[in-house]
Amino acid sequence: MDFTRRETLAMGSAAVVTALLPLRAFAQADPDAEAVGTPDEFLAGASAGEGDLTLTAPEIAENGNTVPIAFDAPGAVEVRIFALGNPTPGVGTFRFGPLAGSRAASTRIRLAGTQDVQAIAKMEDGSYVTATKTVKVTIGGCGG
């Protein structure tokens, strides 16, 4: 095949644009989902015990704007993260289906100051387990 100079430039620029496009998945908010709320609202009167839930957070965060956290909750169908000292304590909700290979996630959250970060997991049998870590923040993130 013979290409003209114009066709070669068009194909080359199309290849460059395609290579530079980011290939990532975008999460969408569920319009039917309820707000994260508070731990008491999530538990709805039930008690949460200690169990198979591991919460990982730094002991000291230099900047409250981006505090990395992670959790691992084998057997959980839903995990909610709460920053108990923030003006709005609900940080995020993670739901896992029956085919989920790993019931773990990590993210970065914003903390207003030194406070407890709590994860509450609803397990497949309907029980709740919780884990809490105290994070000391040297520079506040939520207006601090």
Coordinates of N, CA, C and O in Angstrom, one line a residue:
M1 N 0.8 -1.2 0.0 CA 0.0 0.0 0.0 C 0.9 1.2 0.0 O 1.9 1.3 0.7
D2 N 0.5 2.2 -0.7 CA 1.2 3.5 -0.8 C 0.3 4.5 0.0 O -0.9 4.6 -0.2
F3 N 1.0 5.2 0.8 CA 0.4 6.3 1.6 C 0.9 7.6 1.2 O 2.1 7.8 0.9
T4 N 0.0 8.6 1.1 CA 0.4 9.9 0.8 C 1.0 10.5 2.1 O 0.8 10.0 3.2
R5 N 1.6 11.6 2.0 CA 2.2 12.3 3.2 C 1.0 12.7 4.1 O 1.2 12.6 5.3
R6 N 0.0 13.2 3.6 CA -1.2 13.6 4.4 C -1.8 12.4 5.2 O -2.1 12.5 6.4
E7 N -1.9 11.2 4.5 CA -2.5 10.1 5.2 C -1.5 9.5 6.3 O -2.0 9.1 7.4
T8 N -0.2 9.6 6.0 CA 0.8 9.2 7.0 C 0.7 10.1 8.3 O 0.8 9.6 9.4
L9 N 0.6 11.4 8.0 CA 0.5 12.3 9.2 C -0.7 12.1 10.0 O -0.7 12.2 11.2
A10 N -1.9 11.9 9.3 CA -3.1 11.6 10.0 C -3.1 10.4 10.8 O -3.5 10.4 12.0
M11 N -2.5 9.3 10.3 CA -2.4 8.1 11.0 C -1.5 8.2 12.2 O -1.7 7.7 13.3
G12 N -0.4 8.9 12.0 CA 0.6 9.1 13.1 C 0.0 9.9 14.2 O 0.2 9.6 15.4
S13 N -0.7 11.0 13.9 CA -1.3 11.8 14.9 C -2.4 11.1 15.6 O -2.6 11.2 16.9
A14 N -3.1 10.2 14.9 CA -4.2 9.4 15.6 C -3.6 8.4 16.5 O -4.1 8.2 17.6
A15 N -2.4 7.9 16.1 CA -1.7 6.9 17.0 C -1.2 7.6 18.3 O -1.3 7.1 19.4
V16 N -0.7 8.8 18.2 CA -0.2 9.6 19.3 C -1.3 9.9 20.2 O -1.2 9.8 21.5
V17 N -2.4 10.4 19.7 CA -3.6 10.8 20.5 C -4.1 9.5 21.3 O -4.4 9.6 22.5
T18 N -4.2 8.4 20.6 CA -4.7 7.2 21.2 C -3.8 6.7 22.3 O -4.2 6.3 23.4
A19 N -2.5 6.9 22.1 CA -1.5 6.4 23.1 C -1.5 7.4 24.4 O -1.2 6.9 25.5
L20 N -1.9 8.6 24.2 CA -1.9 9.5 25.3 C -3.2 9.5 26.1 O -3.3 10.1 27.2
L21 N -4.3 8.9 25.6 CA -5.6 8.9 26.3 C -5.4 8.0 27.5 O -4.8 6.9 27.5
P22 N -5.9 8.5 28.7 CA -5.9 7.7 29.9 C -6.9 6.5 29.8 O -8.0 6.7 29.4
L23 N -6.4 5.4 30.2 CA -7.3 4.2 30.2 C -7.6 3.8 31.7 O -6.9 3.1 32.3
R24 N -8.6 4.4 32.2 CA -9.0 4.1 33.6 C -10.5 4.0 33.7 O -11.3 4.5 32.9
A25 N -10.9 3.4 34.7 CA -12.4 3.2 35.0 C -12.8 4.3 35.9 O -12.1 4.7 36.8
F26 N -14.0 4.8 35.7 CA -14.6 5.9 36.5 C -15.7 5.3 37.3 O -16.6 4.7 36.7
A27 N -15.7 5.6 38.6 CA -16.8 5.1 39.4 C -17.9 6.2 39.4 O -17.6 7.4 39.3
Q28 N -19.1 5.7 39.4 CA -20.3 6.7 39.4 C -21.0 6.5 40.7 O -21.1 5.5 41.3
A29 N -21.6 7.7 41.1 CA -22.4 7.7 42.4 C -23.7 7.0 42.1 O -24.3 7.2 41.0
D30 N -24.1 6.2 43.0 CA -25.4 5.5 42.9 C -26.5 6.5 43.3 O -26.5 6.8 44.5
P31 N -27.4 6.9 42.5 CA -28.4 7.9 42.9 C -29.4 7.3 43.9 O -30.0 8.1 44.7
D32 N -29.5 6.0 44.0 CA -30.4 5.4 45.0 C -29.7 5.1 46.4 O -30.4 4.7 47.3
A33 N -28.4 5.3 46.4 CA -27.7 5.0 47.6 C -27.9 6.1 48.7 O -28.1 7.3 48.4
E34 N -28.0 5.6 49.9 CA -28.2 6.6 51.0 C -26.9 7.2 51.4 O -25.8 6.7 51.1
A35 N -26.9 8.3 52.1 CA -25.7 9.0 52.6 C -25.0 8.1 53.6 O -25.6 7.2 54.3
V36 N -23.7 8.3 53.7 CA -22.9 7.4 54.6 C -23.3 7.6 56.1 O -23.4 6.7 56.8
G37 N -23.6 8.9 56.5 CA -24.1 9.1 57.8 C -23.1 8.9 58.9 O -22.0 9.2 58.8
T38 N -23.6 8.4 60.0 CA -22.8 8.2 61.2 C -22.8 6.7 61.5 O -23.6 5.9 61.0
P39 N -21.9 6.3 62.4 CA -21.9 4.9 62.8 C -23.2 4.4 63.4 O -23.6 3.3 63.1
D40 N -23.8 5.2 64.2 CA -25.1 4.8 64.8 C -26.2 4.6 63.8 O -27.0 3.6 63.9
E41 N -26.2 5.4 62.8 CA -27.2 5.2 61.7 C -26.9 3.9 60.9 O -27.9 3.2 60.6
F42 N -25.7 3.6 60.7 CA -25.3 2.4 59.9 C -25.7 1.2 60.8 O -26.2 0.2 60.2
L43 N -25.4 1.2 62.0 CA -25.6 0.0 62.9 C -27.1 -0.2 63.2 O -27.5 -1.3 63.5
A44 N -27.9 0.9 63.2 CA -29.3 0.9 63.5 C -29.7 0.1 64.7 O -30.5 -0.8 64.7
G45 N -28.9 0.3 65.8 CA -29.2 -0.3 67.1 C -28.5 -1.6 67.3 O -28.5 -2.1 68.4
A46 N -27.9 -2.2 66.3 CA -27.1 -3.4 66.5 C -25.8 -3.1 67.1 O -25.3 -1.9 67.1
S47 N -25.1 -4.1 67.7 CA -23.8 -3.8 68.3 C -22.8 -4.4 67.4 O -23.0 -5.4 66.7
A48 N -21.6 -3.8 67.4 CA -20.5 -4.2 66.5 C -19.4 -4.8 67.4 O -19.0 -4.1 68.4
G49 N -19.0 -6.0 67.1 CA -17.9 -6.6 67.9 C -16.6 -6.5 67.2 O -16.5 -6.0 66.1
E50 N -15.6 -7.1 67.8 CA -14.3 -7.2 67.1 C -14.3 -8.5 66.3 O -14.9 -9.5 66.7
G51 N -13.6 -8.5 65.2 CA -13.6 -9.6 64.3 C -12.6 -9.6 63.2 O -11.5 -9.0 63.4
D52 N -13.0 -10.2 62.1 CA -12.0 -10.3 61.0 C -12.1 -9.1 60.1 O -12.5 -9.1 58.9
L53 N -11.7 -7.9 60.6 CA -11.6 -6.7 59.9 C -10.3 -6.0 60.3 O -10.0 -5.8 61.5
T54 N -9.5 -5.7 59.3 CA -8.2 -5.1 59.5 C -8.2 -3.7 58.9 O -8.4 -3.6 57.7
L55 N -8.0 -2.7 59.7 CA -7.9 -1.3 59.3 C -6.5 -0.8 59.3 O -5.8 -1.0 60.4
T56 N -5.9 -0.3 58.2 CA -4.6 0.2 58.2 C -4.6 1.7 57.9 O -5.2 2.1 57.0
A57 N -4.0 2.4 58.8 CA -3.9 3.9 58.7 C -2.6 4.3 59.4 O -2.1 3.6 60.3
P58 N -2.0 5.4 58.9 CA -0.7 5.8 59.5 C -0.9 6.3 61.0 O -2.0 6.9 61.3
E59 N 0.1 6.1 61.8 CA 0.0 6.6 63.2 C 0.1 8.1 63.2 O -0.7 8.8 63.9
I60 N 0.9 8.7 62.4 CA 1.1 10.1 62.2 C 1.0 10.5 60.8 O 1.6 9.9 59.9
A61 N 0.1 11.4 60.5 CA -0.1 12.0 59.1 C 0.4 13.4 59.1 O 0.0 14.2 59.9
E62 N 1.4 13.6 58.2 CA 1.9 15.0 58.1 C 1.0 16.0 57.6 O 1.0 17.2 57.9
N63 N 0.0 15.5 56.7 CA -0.9 16.4 56.1 C -2.3 15.8 56.2 O -2.5 14.7 55.7
G64 N -3.3 16.5 56.7 CA -4.6 15.9 56.9 C -5.4 15.9 55.6 O -6.5 15.3 55.5
N65 N -4.9 16.5 54.5 CA -5.6 16.5 53.2 C -5.6 15.2 52.5 O -6.5 14.9 51.8
T66 N -4.5 14.4 52.7 CA -4.4 13.1 52.0 C -3.8 12.1 53.0 O -2.6 11.9 53.0
V67 N -4.7 11.4 53.7 CA -4.3 10.4 54.6 C -4.7 9.0 54.0 O -5.8 8.8 53.8
P68 N -3.7 8.2 53.8 CA -4.0 6.9 53.2 C -4.5 5.9 54.2 O -4.0 5.8 55.3
I69 N -5.6 5.3 53.8 CA -6.1 4.2 54.7 C -6.4 3.0 53.8 O -6.6 3.1 52.6
A70 N -6.5 1.8 54.4 CA -6.9 0.6 53.7 C -7.5 -0.3 54.7 O -7.4 -0.2 55.9
F71 N -8.3 -1.2 54.2 CA -9.0 -2.2 55.0 C -9.0 -3.6 54.3 O -9.0 -3.6 53.1
D72 N -9.1 -4.6 55.1 CA -9.3 -6.0 54.6 C -10.4 -6.6 55.4 O -10.2 -6.7 56.7
A73 N -11.4 -7.0 54.8 CA -12.6 -7.6 55.6 C -13.1 -8.8 54.9 O -14.1 -8.8 54.2
P74 N -12.5 -10.0 55.1 CA -13.0 -11.2 54.4 C -14.4 -11.5 54.9 O -14.6 -11.5 56.1
G75 N -15.3 -11.8 54.0 CA -16.6 -12.2 54.4 C -17.6 -11.0 54.5 O -18.7 -11.1 54.9
A76 N -17.1 -9.8 54.2 CA -18.0 -8.6 54.4 C -18.8 -8.3 53.1 O -18.3 -8.6 52.0
V77 N -20.0 -7.8 53.3 CA -20.8 -7.4 52.2 C -20.8 -5.9 52.0 O -21.1 -5.4 50.9
E78 N -20.5 -5.2 53.1 CA -20.4 -3.7 53.0 C -19.5 -3.3 54.1 O -19.5 -3.8 55.3
V79 N -18.7 -2.3 53.8 CA -17.8 -1.7 54.8 C -18.0 -0.1 54.6 O -18.0 0.4 53.6
R80 N -18.1 0.5 55.8 CA -18.2 2.0 55.8 C -17.1 2.5 56.7 O -16.7 2.0 57.7
I81 N -16.5 3.6 56.2 CA -15.4 4.3 56.8 C -15.9 5.6 57.4 O -16.6 6.4 56.8
F82 N -15.5 5.9 58.7 CA -15.9 7.1 59.4 C -14.7 7.8 60.0 O -13.9 7.1 60.6
A83 N -14.6 9.1 59.8 CA -13.6 9.9 60.5 C -14.4 10.6 61.6 O -15.1 11.6 61.3
L84 N -14.3 10.1 62.8 CA -15.2 10.5 63.9 C -15.0 12.0 64.3 O -15.9 12.5 64.9
G85 N -13.9 12.6 64.0 CA -13.7 14.0 64.4 C -14.0 15.0 63.3 O -13.9 16.2 63.5
N86 N -14.4 14.6 62.1 CA -14.7 15.5 61.0 C -16.1 16.1 61.2 O -17.0 15.4 61.8
P87 N -16.4 17.2 60.6 CA -17.7 17.8 60.7 C -18.8 16.9 60.1 O -19.9 16.8 60.6
T88 N -18.4 16.1 59.0 CA -19.3 15.1 58.4 C -18.5 13.8 58.6 O -17.6 13.6 57.8
P89 N -18.9 12.9 59.5 CA -18.0 11.8 59.8 C -18.0 10.7 58.7 O -17.0 10.0 58.6
G90 N -19.1 10.6 57.9 CA -19.1 9.5 56.9 C -18.1 9.8 55.8 O -18.2 10.9 55.1
V91 N -17.2 8.9 55.5 CA -16.2 9.1 54.5 C -16.5 8.3 53.3 O -16.4 8.8 52.2
G92 N -16.8 7.1 53.4 CA -17.1 6.2 52.2 C -17.8 4.9 52.5 O -17.7 4.4 53.7
T93 N -18.4 4.4 51.5 CA -19.1 3.1 51.6 C -18.5 2.2 50.5 O -18.4 2.6 49.3
F94 N -18.2 1.0 50.8 CA -17.7 0.0 49.9 C -18.6 -1.2 50.0 O -18.8 -1.8 51.1
R95 N -19.2 -1.6 48.9 CA -20.1 -2.8 48.8 C -19.4 -3.9 48.0 O -18.8 -3.6 46.9
F96 N -19.6 -5.1 48.4 CA -18.9 -6.3 47.7 C -20.0 -7.3 47.4 O -20.8 -7.7 48.2
G97 N -20.0 -7.8 46.1 CA -20.9 -8.8 45.7 C -20.4 -10.2 46.0 O -19.3 -10.4 46.5
P98 N -21.2 -11.2 45.7 CA -20.9 -12.5 46.1 C -19.7 -13.1 45.3 O -19.0 -14.0 45.7
L99 N -19.4 -12.5 44.1 CA -18.2 -12.9 43.3 C -17.0 -12.1 43.5 O -16.0 -12.3 42.8
A100 N -17.0 -11.2 44.6 CA -15.8 -10.4 44.8 C -14.7 -11.3 45.3 O -14.8 -12.1 46.2
G101 N -13.5 -11.3 44.6 CA -12.4 -12.1 45.0 C -11.7 -11.7 46.3 O -11.4 -12.5 47.1
S102 N -11.6 -10.4 46.5 CA -11.0 -9.8 47.7 C -11.9 -8.8 48.2 O -12.3 -7.9 47.5
R103 N -12.1 -8.8 49.5 CA -13.0 -7.8 50.1 C -12.1 -6.8 50.8 O -12.1 -6.7 52.1
A104 N -11.3 -6.1 50.0 CA -10.4 -5.1 50.6 C -10.4 -3.9 49.7 O -10.7 -4.0 48.5
A105 N -10.0 -2.8 50.2 CA -9.9 -1.5 49.4 C -8.9 -0.6 50.1 O -8.6 -0.7 51.3
S106 N -8.5 0.4 49.4 CA -7.7 1.5 49.9 C -8.0 2.8 49.3 O -8.5 2.8 48.1
T107 N -7.9 3.9 50.0 CA -8.2 5.2 49.5 C -7.5 6.2 50.3 O -6.7 5.9 51.2
R108 N -7.7 7.5 50.0 CA -7.1 8.6 50.8 C -8.3 9.4 51.2 O -9.2 9.7 50.5
I109 N -8.2 9.8 52.5 CA -9.3 10.6 53.1 C -8.7 11.9 53.7 O -7.5 12.1 53.8
R110 N -9.6 12.8 54.0 CA -9.2 14.1 54.5 C -9.7 14.1 56.0 O -10.8 13.8 56.3
L111 N -8.7 14.5 56.9 CA -9.0 14.6 58.3 C -8.8 16.0 58.8 O -7.9 16.7 58.5
A112 N -9.8 16.4 59.6 CA -9.7 17.8 60.2 C -8.6 18.0 61.2 O -8.2 19.1 61.4
G113 N -8.2 16.9 61.9 CA -7.2 17.0 62.9 C -7.0 15.6 63.5 O -7.5 14.6 62.9
T114 N -6.3 15.5 64.6 CA -6.0 14.2 65.2 C -7.4 13.7 65.6 O -8.2 14.3 66.3
Q115 N -7.6 12.4 65.3 CA -8.9 11.8 65.5 C -8.9 10.3 65.3 O -7.9 9.8 64.8
D116 N -10.0 9.7 65.6 CA -10.1 8.2 65.3 C -10.8 8.0 64.0 O -11.7 8.7 63.6
V117 N -10.3 7.0 63.2 CA -10.8 6.6 62.0 C -11.4 5.2 62.3 O -10.7 4.3 62.8
Q118 N -12.7 5.0 62.0 CA -13.4 3.8 62.3 C -13.9 3.1 61.0 O -14.5 3.8 60.1
A119 N -13.7 1.8 60.9 CA -14.3 1.0 59.8 C -15.3 0.1 60.5 O -15.0 -0.6 61.5
I120 N -16.5 0.0 59.9 CA -17.5 -1.0 60.3 C -17.9 -1.8 59.1 O -18.3 -1.3 58.1
A121 N -17.8 -3.1 59.3 CA -18.2 -4.1 58.3 C -19.4 -4.8 58.6 O -19.6 -5.3 59.7
K122 N -20.3 -4.9 57.6 CA -21.5 -5.8 57.8 C -21.1 -7.1 57.1 O -20.8 -7.1 55.9
M123 N -21.2 -8.2 57.9 CA -20.7 -9.5 57.4 C -21.9 -10.2 56.7 O -23.0 -9.8 56.7
E124 N -21.6 -11.3 56.0 CA -22.6 -12.0 55.2 C -23.7 -12.6 56.1 O -24.8 -12.8 55.7
D125 N -23.4 -12.9 57.4 CA -24.4 -13.4 58.3 C -25.2 -12.4 59.0 O -26.0 -12.6 59.8
G126 N -25.0 -11.1 58.6 CA -25.8 -10.0 59.2 C -25.1 -9.3 60.4 O -25.7 -8.3 60.9
S127 N -24.1 -9.9 60.9 CA -23.4 -9.3 62.1 C -22.5 -8.1 61.7 O -22.2 -8.0 60.5
Y128 N -22.1 -7.4 62.6 CA -21.2 -6.2 62.4 C -19.9 -6.4 63.1 O -19.9 -6.8 64.3
V129 N -18.8 -6.0 62.5 CA -17.5 -6.0 63.2 C -16.9 -4.6 62.9 O -17.2 -3.9 61.9
T130 N -16.1 -4.1 63.9 CA -15.5 -2.8 63.8 C -14.0 -2.8 64.1 O -13.5 -3.7 64.8
A131 N -13.3 -1.8 63.5 CA -11.9 -1.6 63.9 C -11.7 -0.1 63.9 O -12.3 0.6 63.1
T132 N -10.8 0.4 64.8 CA -10.6 1.8 65.0 C -9.1 2.0 65.1 O -8.4 1.3 65.7
K133 N -8.6 3.1 64.4 CA -7.3 3.5 64.5 C -7.2 5.0 64.8 O -8.0 5.8 64.3
T134 N -6.3 5.5 65.7 CA -6.1 6.9 66.0 C -5.0 7.4 65.1 O -4.0 6.8 65.0
V135 N -5.4 8.5 64.4 CA -4.4 9.1 63.4 C -4.1 10.5 64.0 O -5.0 11.3 64.1
K136 N -2.8 10.8 64.2 CA -2.4 12.1 64.7 C -2.0 12.9 63.4 O -1.2 12.6 62.7
V137 N -2.7 14.1 63.3 CA -2.5 14.9 62.1 C -1.7 16.2 62.5 O -2.1 16.9 63.5
T138 N -0.6 16.5 61.8 CA 0.2 17.6 62.2 C -0.3 18.9 61.5 O -0.2 20.0 62.0
I139 N -0.9 18.8 60.3 CA -1.5 19.9 59.5 C -2.9 19.5 59.2 O -3.1 18.5 58.5
G140 N -3.9 20.3 59.6 CA -5.3 20.0 59.4 C -5.7 20.0 58.0 O -5.1 20.7 57.2
G141 N -6.7 19.2 57.6 CA -7.1 19.1 56.3 C -8.5 19.7 56.0 O -8.7 20.3 54.9
C142 N -9.4 19.7 56.9 CA -10.8 20.2 56.7 C -10.9 21.6 57.3 O -11.5 21.8 58.3
G143 N -10.2 22.6 56.8 CA -10.2 23.9 57.3 C -9.4 24.2 58.5 O -9.4 25.2 59.1
G144 N -8.5 23.2 58.8 CA -7.6 23.3 59.9 C -6.3 23.9 59.6 O -5.8 24.2 58.6

